[in-house]
Tab-separated table of C-alpha atoms in Angstrom:
chain	number	residue	atom	x	y	z
A	1	MET	CA	-19.423	-11.369	4.718
A	2	LYS	CA	-17.675	-11.258	2.311
A	3	ILE	CA	-16.553	-8.272	0.624
A	4	MET	CA	-14.648	-8.366	-2.371
A	5	ILE	CA	-12.336	-4.894	-3.543
A	6	ALA	CA	-10.894	-4.015	-6.918
A	7	TYR	CA	-7.417	-3.231	-5.499
A	8	ASP	CA	-4.626	-1.503	-7.101
A	9	GLY	CA	-2.811	0.371	-5.027
A	10	SER	CA	-3.782	3.715	-6.894
A	11	ARG	CA	-4.482	6.803	-3.313
A	12	ASN	CA	-8.165	5.916	-4.328
A	13	ALA	CA	-7.385	2.673	-3.729
A	14	ARG	CA	-6.037	2.848	-0.299
A	15	LEU	CA	-9.376	5.392	0.658
A	16	ALA	CA	-11.277	2.718	-0.353
A	17	LEU	CA	-10.014	0.179	1.657
A	18	ALA	CA	-9.990	2.212	4.449
A	19	GLN	CA	-13.360	3.185	4.129
A	20	THR	CA	-14.754	-0.297	3.552
A	21	ILE	CA	-13.106	-1.278	6.982
A	22	THR	CA	-14.387	1.535	8.317
A	23	MET	CA	-18.337	1.130	7.506
A	24	PHE	CA	-17.782	-3.023	7.922
A	25	ARG	CA	-15.707	-3.420	10.702
A	26	ASP	CA	-18.457	-5.095	12.772
A	27	LEU	CA	-19.877	-7.171	10.511
A	28	LYS	CA	-16.382	-9.351	10.605
A	29	PRO	CA	-16.149	-8.951	6.778
A	30	VAL	CA	-13.873	-11.552	5.106
A	31	ILE	CA	-12.141	-8.601	2.500
A	32	THR	CA	-10.658	-10.083	-0.264
A	33	LEU	CA	-8.032	-7.765	-2.611
A	34	VAL	CA	-8.473	-8.903	-6.747
A	35	ALA	CA	-5.788	-6.355	-8.374
A	36	VAL	CA	-5.942	-7.379	-12.428
A	37	ALA	CA	-2.581	-6.718	-14.340
A	38	GLU	CA	-2.850	-5.484	-17.787
A	39	ASN	CA	-1.911	-7.471	-20.608
A	40	PRO	CA	0.599	-5.891	-23.032
A	41	ARG	CA	-1.562	-5.091	-26.129
A	42	ASP	CA	1.837	-6.526	-27.951
A	43	ILE	CA	5.422	-9.228	-26.922
A	44	THR	CA	7.361	-6.873	-27.694
A	45	SER	CA	10.854	-6.630	-25.292
A	46	GLY	CA	9.834	-2.732	-23.774
A	47	ASN	CA	6.021	-4.185	-23.213
A	48	GLU	CA	6.923	-7.530	-22.152
A	49	ASP	CA	9.277	-5.002	-19.428
A	50	MET	CA	6.420	-2.892	-18.549
A	51	PHE	CA	4.088	-5.246	-18.374
A	52	GLN	CA	6.492	-7.605	-15.322
A	53	GLU	CA	6.596	-4.087	-13.093
A	54	GLU	CA	3.295	-3.297	-13.183
A	55	VAL	CA	2.760	-7.073	-11.637
A	56	ALA	CA	5.324	-5.727	-9.464
A	57	ASP	CA	3.781	-2.656	-8.131
A	58	LEU	CA	0.528	-4.955	-7.858
A	59	LYS	CA	2.484	-7.393	-5.551
A	60	LYS	CA	4.207	-4.907	-3.307
A	61	HIS	CA	0.476	-2.730	-3.215
A	62	ILE	CA	-1.129	-5.967	-2.044
A	63	ALA	CA	1.026	-6.872	0.294
A	64	GLU	CA	0.967	-3.487	1.920
A	65	ALA	CA	-3.051	-3.901	2.100
A	66	MET	CA	-2.416	-6.649	3.382
A	67	GLU	CA	-0.768	-5.497	6.286
A	68	VAL	CA	-3.394	-2.724	7.074
A	69	CYS	CA	-5.739	-5.484	6.989
A	70	GLU	CA	-3.217	-7.643	9.709
A	71	GLN	CA	-2.954	-4.476	11.649
A	72	GLU	CA	-7.441	-3.730	11.970
A	73	GLN	CA	-7.899	-7.892	12.726
A	74	ILE	CA	-9.565	-7.474	9.341
A	75	SER	CA	-9.545	-10.404	7.712
A	76	ALA	CA	-8.348	-10.533	4.059
A	77	GLU	CA	-7.147	-12.461	1.241
A	78	ASN	CA	-5.700	-11.658	-2.221
A	79	MET	CA	-5.822	-12.558	-6.056
A	80	LEU	CA	-4.011	-10.998	-8.819
A	81	LEU	CA	-5.200	-11.791	-12.056
A	82	GLU	CA	-3.989	-11.268	-15.682
A	83	GLY	CA	-6.161	-9.789	-18.030
A	84	ASP	CA	-8.689	-6.914	-19.543
A	85	ALA	CA	-9.501	-5.147	-15.641
A	86	ARG	CA	-13.043	-5.499	-16.101
A	87	LYS	CA	-13.846	-9.076	-17.200
A	88	MET	CA	-11.557	-10.004	-14.715
A	89	LEU	CA	-13.063	-8.575	-11.844
A	90	LEU	CA	-16.360	-9.466	-12.956
A	91	PHE	CA	-14.533	-12.746	-13.361
A	92	ALA	CA	-13.874	-12.711	-10.359
A	93	ALA	CA	-16.635	-12.175	-8.628
A	94	GLU	CA	-18.767	-14.306	-9.687
A	95	LYS	CA	-16.793	-17.431	-11.143
A	96	LYS	CA	-14.407	-17.223	-7.851
A	97	ILE	CA	-15.469	-15.551	-5.285
A	98	HIS	CA	-19.025	-14.635	-5.038
A	99	PRO	CA	-18.500	-11.889	-2.676
A	100	ASP	CA	-21.469	-10.071	-0.766
A	101	MET	CA	-20.121	-6.766	-1.656
A	102	LEU	CA	-18.134	-5.850	-4.596
A	103	VAL	CA	-16.616	-2.605	-3.397
A	104	ILE	CA	-14.153	-0.181	-5.951
A	105	ALA	CA	-13.050	3.012	-5.947
A	106	ARG	CA	-14.125	5.682	-9.359
A	107	HIS	CA	-10.555	6.979	-10.326
A	108	SER	CA	-9.906	11.039	-10.086
A	109	HIS	CA	-9.559	12.803	-13.482
A	110	GLU	CA	-9.966	15.751	-10.790
A	111	PRO	CA	-8.963	18.960	-12.240
A	112	ASP	CA	-6.784	21.285	-10.364
A	113	GLY	CA	-7.134	24.633	-12.758
A	114	GLY	CA	-10.176	26.797	-13.263
A	115	PHE	CA	-13.139	26.776	-14.798
A	116	ILE	CA	-11.731	26.062	-18.333
A	117	ALA	CA	-9.511	23.191	-17.253
A	118	ARG	CA	-13.149	21.923	-15.524
A	119	SER	CA	-15.089	21.737	-18.302
A	120	LEU	CA	-12.122	20.337	-20.258
A	121	THR	CA	-12.458	17.399	-18.104
A	122	TYR	CA	-15.536	16.916	-18.041
A	123	PHE	CA	-15.384	16.883	-21.998
A	124	VAL	CA	-12.629	14.147	-21.382
A	125	ASP	CA	-14.669	11.873	-18.931
A	126	GLU	CA	-17.552	11.922	-21.190
A	127	LEU	CA	-15.218	10.805	-24.606
A	128	ASP	CA	-13.661	8.652	-22.466
A	129	TYR	CA	-17.298	7.010	-21.503
A	130	MET	CA	-18.615	6.886	-24.587
A	131	THR	CA	-16.069	6.047	-25.826
A	132	PHE	CA	-14.175	3.325	-23.703
A	133	GLY	CA	-16.624	3.202	-20.375
A	134	SER	CA	-14.866	3.168	-17.420
A	135	VAL	CA	-14.559	0.021	-15.528
A	136	SER	CA	-16.841	0.913	-12.516
A	137	SER	CA	-19.745	1.476	-14.626
A	138	PHE	CA	-19.115	-1.659	-16.714
A	139	LEU	CA	-19.299	-3.291	-13.228
A	140	ALA	CA	-22.268	-1.327	-12.696
A	141	ARG	CA	-24.379	-2.551	-15.184
A	142	ARG	CA	-23.042	-6.761	-15.047
A	143	ILE	CA	-22.157	-7.342	-11.495
A	144	GLN	CA	-24.636	-10.182	-10.028
A	145	CYS	CA	-24.242	-8.462	-6.190
A	146	PRO	CA	-24.094	-5.226	-4.353
A	147	LEU	CA	-21.751	-2.323	-5.837
A	148	LEU	CA	-20.358	0.448	-3.483
A	149	ILE	CA	-18.213	2.674	-5.808
A	150	LEU	CA	-17.333	4.740	-3.680
A	151	PRO	CA	-16.515	8.294	-5.426
A	152	SER	CA	-12.636	9.634	-5.083
A	153	ARG	CA	-12.191	12.530	-2.755
């Protein structure tokens, strides 16, 4: 079984990796970790520096995740792409990896505060969805393989 995990090194991505290993270990999966570095919107030196930092961070996170897979005796490979995360994940799934399942972790905007903070967060989430969409909703509408969206905790 080939499983592709959208991996950015975040807490939710690490949890998604752990949950995927737990759920599918018996099927002896080959996990492909795919990270995407977003291209800078302009080519100023400051943005280029930030982009290079992001690439270095992603490489570090992928290396840590590969160690986890090795410790768990799970076959794993990785891929680092550049561009729009939504489009590059779709590209990787449909043109490169052809996974049996794509796993992504939903980002958490969980508020720490009370009713007002939660209400504001839900409003911002809705506005974000209406204006930009999210990676998970983009992929849910387009991907041609089973998609597992793991909730944040």
